Tab-separated table of C-alpha atoms in Angstrom:
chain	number	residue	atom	x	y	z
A	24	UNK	CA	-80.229	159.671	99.980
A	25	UNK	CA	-77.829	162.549	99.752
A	26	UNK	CA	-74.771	160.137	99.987
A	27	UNK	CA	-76.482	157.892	97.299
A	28	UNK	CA	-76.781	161.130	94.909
A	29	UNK	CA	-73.014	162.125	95.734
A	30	UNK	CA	-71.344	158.825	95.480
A	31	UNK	CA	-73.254	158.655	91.925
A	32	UNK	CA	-71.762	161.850	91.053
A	33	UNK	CA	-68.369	160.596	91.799
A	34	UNK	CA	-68.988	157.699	89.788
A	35	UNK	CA	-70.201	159.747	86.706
A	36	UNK	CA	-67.438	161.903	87.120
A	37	UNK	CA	-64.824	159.185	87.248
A	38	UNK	CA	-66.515	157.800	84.090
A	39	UNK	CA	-65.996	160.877	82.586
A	40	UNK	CA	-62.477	161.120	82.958
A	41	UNK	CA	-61.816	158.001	81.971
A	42	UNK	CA	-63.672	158.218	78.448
A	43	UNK	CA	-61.411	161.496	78.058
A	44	UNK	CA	-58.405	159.712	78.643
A	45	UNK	CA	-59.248	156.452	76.364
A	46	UNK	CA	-60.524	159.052	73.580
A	47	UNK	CA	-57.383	161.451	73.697
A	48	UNK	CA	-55.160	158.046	73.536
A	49	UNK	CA	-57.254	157.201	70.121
A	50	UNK	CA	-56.574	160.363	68.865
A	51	UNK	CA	-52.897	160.692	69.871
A	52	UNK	CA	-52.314	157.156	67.619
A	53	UNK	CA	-54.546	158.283	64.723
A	54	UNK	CA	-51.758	161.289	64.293
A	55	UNK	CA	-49.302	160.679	61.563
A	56	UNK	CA	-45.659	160.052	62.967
A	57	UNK	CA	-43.879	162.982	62.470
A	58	UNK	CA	-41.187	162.162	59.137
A	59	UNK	CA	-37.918	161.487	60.295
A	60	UNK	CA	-35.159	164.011	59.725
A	61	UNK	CA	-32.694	163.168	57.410
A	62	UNK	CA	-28.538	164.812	57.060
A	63	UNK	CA	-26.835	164.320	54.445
A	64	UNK	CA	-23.348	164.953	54.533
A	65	UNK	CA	-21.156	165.273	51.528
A	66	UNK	CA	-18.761	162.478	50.629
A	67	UNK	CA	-15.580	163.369	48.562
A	68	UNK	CA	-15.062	160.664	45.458
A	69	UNK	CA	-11.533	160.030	45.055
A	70	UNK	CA	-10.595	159.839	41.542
A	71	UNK	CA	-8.470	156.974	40.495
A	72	UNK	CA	-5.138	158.103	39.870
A	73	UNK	CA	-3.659	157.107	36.648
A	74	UNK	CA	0.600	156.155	37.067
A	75	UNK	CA	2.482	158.159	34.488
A	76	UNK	CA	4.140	156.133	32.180
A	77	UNK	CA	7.588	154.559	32.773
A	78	UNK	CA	10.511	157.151	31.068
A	79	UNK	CA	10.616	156.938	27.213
A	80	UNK	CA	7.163	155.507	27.192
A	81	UNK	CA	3.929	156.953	26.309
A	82	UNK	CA	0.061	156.137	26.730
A	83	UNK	CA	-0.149	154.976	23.236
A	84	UNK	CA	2.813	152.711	23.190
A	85	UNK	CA	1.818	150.765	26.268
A	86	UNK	CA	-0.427	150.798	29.181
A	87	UNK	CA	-0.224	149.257	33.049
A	88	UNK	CA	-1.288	145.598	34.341
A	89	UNK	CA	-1.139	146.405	38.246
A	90	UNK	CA	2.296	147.245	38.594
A	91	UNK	CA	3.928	145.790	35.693
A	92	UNK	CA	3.996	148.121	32.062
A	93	UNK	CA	2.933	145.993	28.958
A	94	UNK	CA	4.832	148.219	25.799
A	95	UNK	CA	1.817	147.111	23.684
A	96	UNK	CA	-1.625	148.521	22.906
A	97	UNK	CA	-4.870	146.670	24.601
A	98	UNK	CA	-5.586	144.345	21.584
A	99	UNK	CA	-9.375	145.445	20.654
A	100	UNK	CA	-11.931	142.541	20.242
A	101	UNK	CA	-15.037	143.228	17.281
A	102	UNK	CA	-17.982	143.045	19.260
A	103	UNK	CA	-19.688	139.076	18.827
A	104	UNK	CA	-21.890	138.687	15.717
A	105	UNK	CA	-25.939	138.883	16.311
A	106	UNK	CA	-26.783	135.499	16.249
A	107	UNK	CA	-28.851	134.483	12.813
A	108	UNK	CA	-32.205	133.999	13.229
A	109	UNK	CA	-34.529	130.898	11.389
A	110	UNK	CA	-36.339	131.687	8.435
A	111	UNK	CA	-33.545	134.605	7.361
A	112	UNK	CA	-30.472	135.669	5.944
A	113	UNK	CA	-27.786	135.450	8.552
A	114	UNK	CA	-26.541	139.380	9.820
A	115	UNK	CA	-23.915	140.326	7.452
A	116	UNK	CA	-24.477	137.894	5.060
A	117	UNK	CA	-23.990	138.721	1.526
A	118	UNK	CA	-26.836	138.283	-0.501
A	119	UNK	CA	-25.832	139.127	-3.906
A	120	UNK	CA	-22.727	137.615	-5.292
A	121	UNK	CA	-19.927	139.830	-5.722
A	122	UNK	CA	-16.470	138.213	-6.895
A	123	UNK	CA	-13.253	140.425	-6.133
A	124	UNK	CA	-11.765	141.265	-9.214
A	125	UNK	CA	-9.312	139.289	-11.165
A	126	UNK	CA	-5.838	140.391	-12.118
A	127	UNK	CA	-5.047	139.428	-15.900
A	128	UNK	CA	-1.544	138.509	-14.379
A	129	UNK	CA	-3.105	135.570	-11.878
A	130	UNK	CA	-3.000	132.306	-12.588
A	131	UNK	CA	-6.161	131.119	-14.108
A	132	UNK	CA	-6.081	128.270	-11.865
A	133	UNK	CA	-4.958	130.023	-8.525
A	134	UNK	CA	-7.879	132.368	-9.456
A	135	UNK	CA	-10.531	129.936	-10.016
A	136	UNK	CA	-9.451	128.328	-6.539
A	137	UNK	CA	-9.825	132.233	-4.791
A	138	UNK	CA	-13.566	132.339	-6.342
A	139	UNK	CA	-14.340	128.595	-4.935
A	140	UNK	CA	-12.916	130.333	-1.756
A	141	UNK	CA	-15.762	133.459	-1.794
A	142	UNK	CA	-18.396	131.320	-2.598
A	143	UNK	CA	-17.749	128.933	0.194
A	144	UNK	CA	-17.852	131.609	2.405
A	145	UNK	CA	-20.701	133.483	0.756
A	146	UNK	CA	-23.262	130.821	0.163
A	147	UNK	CA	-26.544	132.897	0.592
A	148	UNK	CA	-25.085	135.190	-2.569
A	149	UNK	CA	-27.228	132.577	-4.540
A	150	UNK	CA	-30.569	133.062	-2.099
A	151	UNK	CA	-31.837	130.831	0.808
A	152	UNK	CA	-32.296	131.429	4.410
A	153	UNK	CA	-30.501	129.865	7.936
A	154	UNK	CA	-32.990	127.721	9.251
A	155	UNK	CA	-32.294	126.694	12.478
A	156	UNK	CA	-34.305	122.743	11.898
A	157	UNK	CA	-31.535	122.698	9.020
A	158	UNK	CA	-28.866	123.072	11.791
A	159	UNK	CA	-30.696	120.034	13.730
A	160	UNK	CA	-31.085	117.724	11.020
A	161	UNK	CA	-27.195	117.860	9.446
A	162	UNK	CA	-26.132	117.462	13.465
A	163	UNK	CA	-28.398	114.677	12.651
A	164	UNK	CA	-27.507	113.284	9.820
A	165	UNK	CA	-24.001	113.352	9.730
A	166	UNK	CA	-21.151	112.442	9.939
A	167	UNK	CA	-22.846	110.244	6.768
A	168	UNK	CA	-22.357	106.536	7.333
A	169	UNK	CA	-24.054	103.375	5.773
A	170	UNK	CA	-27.353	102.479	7.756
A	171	UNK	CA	-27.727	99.652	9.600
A	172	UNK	CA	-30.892	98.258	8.483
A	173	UNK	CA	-33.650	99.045	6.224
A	174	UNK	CA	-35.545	101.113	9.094
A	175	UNK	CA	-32.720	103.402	9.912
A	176	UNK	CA	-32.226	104.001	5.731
A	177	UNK	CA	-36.252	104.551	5.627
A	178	UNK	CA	-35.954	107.127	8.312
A	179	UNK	CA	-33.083	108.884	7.724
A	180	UNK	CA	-34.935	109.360	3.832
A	181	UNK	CA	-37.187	110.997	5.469
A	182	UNK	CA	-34.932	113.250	7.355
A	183	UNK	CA	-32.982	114.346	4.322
A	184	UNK	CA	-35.882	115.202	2.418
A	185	UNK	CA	-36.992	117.526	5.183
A	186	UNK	CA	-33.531	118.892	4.818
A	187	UNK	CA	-33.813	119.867	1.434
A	188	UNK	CA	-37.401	121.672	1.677
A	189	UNK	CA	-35.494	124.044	4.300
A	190	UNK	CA	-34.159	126.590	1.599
A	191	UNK	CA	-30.479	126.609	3.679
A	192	UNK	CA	-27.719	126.306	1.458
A	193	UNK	CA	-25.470	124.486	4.247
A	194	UNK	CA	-27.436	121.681	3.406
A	195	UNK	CA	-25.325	121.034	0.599
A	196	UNK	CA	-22.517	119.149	2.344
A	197	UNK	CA	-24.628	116.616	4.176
A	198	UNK	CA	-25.980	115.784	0.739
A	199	UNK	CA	-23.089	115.247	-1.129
A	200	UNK	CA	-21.567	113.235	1.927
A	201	UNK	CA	-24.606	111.395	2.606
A	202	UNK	CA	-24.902	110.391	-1.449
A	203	UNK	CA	-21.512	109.409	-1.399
A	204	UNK	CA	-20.374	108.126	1.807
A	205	UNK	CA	-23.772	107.533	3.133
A	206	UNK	CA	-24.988	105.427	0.472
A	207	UNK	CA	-28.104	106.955	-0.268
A	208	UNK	CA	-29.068	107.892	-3.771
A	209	UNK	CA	-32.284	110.184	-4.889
A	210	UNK	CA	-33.464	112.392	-7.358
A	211	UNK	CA	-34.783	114.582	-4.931
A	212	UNK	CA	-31.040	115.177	-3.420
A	213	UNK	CA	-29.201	115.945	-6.693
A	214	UNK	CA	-32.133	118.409	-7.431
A	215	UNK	CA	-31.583	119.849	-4.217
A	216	UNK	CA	-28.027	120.462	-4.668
A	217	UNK	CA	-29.135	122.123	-7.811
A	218	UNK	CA	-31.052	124.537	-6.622
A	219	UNK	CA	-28.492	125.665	-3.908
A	220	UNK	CA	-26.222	126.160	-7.170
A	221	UNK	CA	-23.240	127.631	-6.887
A	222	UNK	CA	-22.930	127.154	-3.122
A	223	UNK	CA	-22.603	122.926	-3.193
A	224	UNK	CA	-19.393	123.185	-5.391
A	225	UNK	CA	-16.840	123.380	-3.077
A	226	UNK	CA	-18.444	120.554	-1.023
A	227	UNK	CA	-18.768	118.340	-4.029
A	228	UNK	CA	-15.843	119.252	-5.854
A	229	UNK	CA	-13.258	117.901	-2.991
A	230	UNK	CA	-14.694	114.546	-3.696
A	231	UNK	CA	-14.080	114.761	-7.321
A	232	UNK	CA	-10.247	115.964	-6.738
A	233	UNK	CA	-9.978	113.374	-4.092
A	234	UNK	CA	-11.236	110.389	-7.002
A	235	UNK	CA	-8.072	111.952	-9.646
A	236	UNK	CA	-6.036	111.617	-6.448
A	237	UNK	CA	-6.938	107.902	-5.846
A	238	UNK	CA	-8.637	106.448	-8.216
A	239	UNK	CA	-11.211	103.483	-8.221
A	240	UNK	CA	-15.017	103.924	-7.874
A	241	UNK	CA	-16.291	107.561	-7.729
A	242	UNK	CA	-20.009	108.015	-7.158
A	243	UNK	CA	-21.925	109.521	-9.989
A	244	UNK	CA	-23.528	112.229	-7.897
A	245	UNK	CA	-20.291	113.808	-8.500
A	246	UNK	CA	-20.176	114.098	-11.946
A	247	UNK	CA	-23.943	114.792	-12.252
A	248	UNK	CA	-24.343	117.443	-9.672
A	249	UNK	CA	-21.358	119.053	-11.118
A	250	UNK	CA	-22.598	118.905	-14.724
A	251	UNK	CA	-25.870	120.176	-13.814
A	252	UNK	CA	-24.458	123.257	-11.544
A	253	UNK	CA	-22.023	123.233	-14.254
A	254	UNK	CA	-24.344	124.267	-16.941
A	255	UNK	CA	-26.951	126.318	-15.077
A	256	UNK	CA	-23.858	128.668	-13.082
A	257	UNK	CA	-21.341	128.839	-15.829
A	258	UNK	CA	-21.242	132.515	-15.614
A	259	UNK	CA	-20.954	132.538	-11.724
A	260	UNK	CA	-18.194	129.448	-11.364
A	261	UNK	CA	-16.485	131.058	-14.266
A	262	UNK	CA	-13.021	130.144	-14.343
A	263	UNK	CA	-13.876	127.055	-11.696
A	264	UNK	CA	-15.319	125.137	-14.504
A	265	UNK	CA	-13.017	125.868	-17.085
A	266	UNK	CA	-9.662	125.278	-15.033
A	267	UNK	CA	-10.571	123.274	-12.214
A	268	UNK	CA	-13.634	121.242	-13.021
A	269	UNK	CA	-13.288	120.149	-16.969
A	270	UNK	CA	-9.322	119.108	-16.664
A	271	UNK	CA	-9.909	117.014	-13.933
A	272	UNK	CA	-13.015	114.881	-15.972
A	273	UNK	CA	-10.602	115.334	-18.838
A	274	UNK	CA	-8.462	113.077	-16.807
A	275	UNK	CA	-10.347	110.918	-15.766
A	276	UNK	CA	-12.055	110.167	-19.530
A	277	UNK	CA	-8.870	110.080	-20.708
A	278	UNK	CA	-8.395	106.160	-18.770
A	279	UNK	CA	-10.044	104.852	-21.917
A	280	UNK	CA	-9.024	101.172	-20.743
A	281	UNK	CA	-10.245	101.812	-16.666
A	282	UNK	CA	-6.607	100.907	-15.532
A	283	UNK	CA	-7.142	103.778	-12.850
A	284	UNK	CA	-10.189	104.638	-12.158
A	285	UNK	CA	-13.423	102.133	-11.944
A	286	UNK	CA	-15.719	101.766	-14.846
A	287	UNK	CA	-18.075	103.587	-15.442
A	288	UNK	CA	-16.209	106.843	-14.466
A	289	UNK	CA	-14.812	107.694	-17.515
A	290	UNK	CA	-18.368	107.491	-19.445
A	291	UNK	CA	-19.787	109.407	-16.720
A	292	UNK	CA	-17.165	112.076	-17.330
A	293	UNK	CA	-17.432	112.333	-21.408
A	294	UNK	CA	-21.461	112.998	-20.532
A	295	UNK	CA	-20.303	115.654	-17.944
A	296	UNK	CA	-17.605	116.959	-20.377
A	297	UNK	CA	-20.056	117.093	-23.393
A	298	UNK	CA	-23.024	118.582	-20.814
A	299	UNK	CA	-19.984	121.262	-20.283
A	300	UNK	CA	-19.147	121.832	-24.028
A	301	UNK	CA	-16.335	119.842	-24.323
């Protein structure tokens, strides 16, 4: 009986010991790790070292490519434009028109040509926006060329007139082209390049230059668009009307017998001259 009651207590106490031991283990791994130590040692950054310039040169008169000295500046590059967004004036743009000013001593022709220049260059002066669908349909539409068949002609009407509802002035040269070389003629599209004004002149004037120059038939969007522009811009085209414009249709009207150029230019160009004041 005794034994029984002993070996029991040596089985209790083992017990014992080995809960302690399983219990201190759980505790020992619930412990946070201690955090690691770190050293930091202090690195010295060597400076780049700049080579003098060769003798007789200085910093401003050249500069180093590896080993070889270049006795001119680094050429400085303008930072790229910010792209223009649809719907707005490009960044930069000018929006009001602002001709540089004239010498009395210039050429009146030479200075109606330097005003066709700033308008070409500023064509939202005379309002509009970029639209970005206007960039898609001109990659569209041009270069203009005679349609195939009815159905291309029917579609690509419907193309240009969403061109000209998209207030961009750059429409102007795919609707000159396209009246002219493309063989399509609307309303719509002469009342377009209307209302873009001053802007469609230098696009439509090369064509009318280009009929003095050669002769034959010349389309009559050129000597309509013109005479309408003409008459609503006088003030703005100034001197582009007067020198450039009005002596060429004065050429042209003056082929009274169409020996030159293909009938019915030279009515077409009395209307424009008279629309003009001449």
């Amino acid at each position: 009986m005794v034994r029984n009651i002993l070996s029991n207590r040596l089985f209790i106490g083992l017990l014992i010991l080995v809960i302690c031991a399983v219990a201190g283990i759980y505790l020992l791994q619930m412990q946070p790790p201690d955090e690691p130590i770190i050293i930091y040692k202090p690195v010295e950054v060597e400076q780049p070292v700049v080579p003098k310039p060769p003798p007789g040169e200085t910093a401003e008169s050249g500069h180093w490519h590896g080993d070889e000295w270049h006795d001119e500046p680094h050429e400085t590059h303008a930072p790229p434009a910010a792209p223009a967004v649809s719907g707005s004036v490009p960044p930069g743009a000018v929006t009001t028109p602002d001709f540089p000013p004239v010498d009395a001593n210039d050429d009146p022709v030479a200075a109606a040509y330097k005003r066709l220049d700033y308008i070409s260059k500023n064509p939202y002066a005379w309002g509009g926006v970029h639209s970005e669908r206007a960039t898609e349909l001109i990659a569209e539409l041009m270069p203009a060329r005679l349609a195939a068949d009815h159905s291309e002609g029917d579609e690509r009407i419907l193309l240009i007139s969403e061109l000209t509802q998209q207030n961009d002035p750059r429409a102007a040269e795919a609707l000159i082209a396209l009246m002219i070389d493309g063989g399509v003629g609307a309303v719509f599209m002469e009342d377009a390049l209307e209302a873009i004004g001053p802007p469609a002149v230098p696009y439509i004037l090369p064509y009318l230059e280009k009929g003095v120059a050669e002769g034959g038939y010349i389309g009559p969007a050129v000597f309509y668009s013109l005479g309408r522009i003409g008459v609503l811009f006088r003030d703005d085209l100034g001197g582009i009307v007067d020198h450039i414009i009005i002596p060429k249709l004065a050429v042209i009207a003056a082929d009274e017998d169409a020996e030159f150029y293909k009938y019915p230019a030279q009515r077409r160009a009395n209307e424009v001259l008279t629309q003009l004041g001449r």
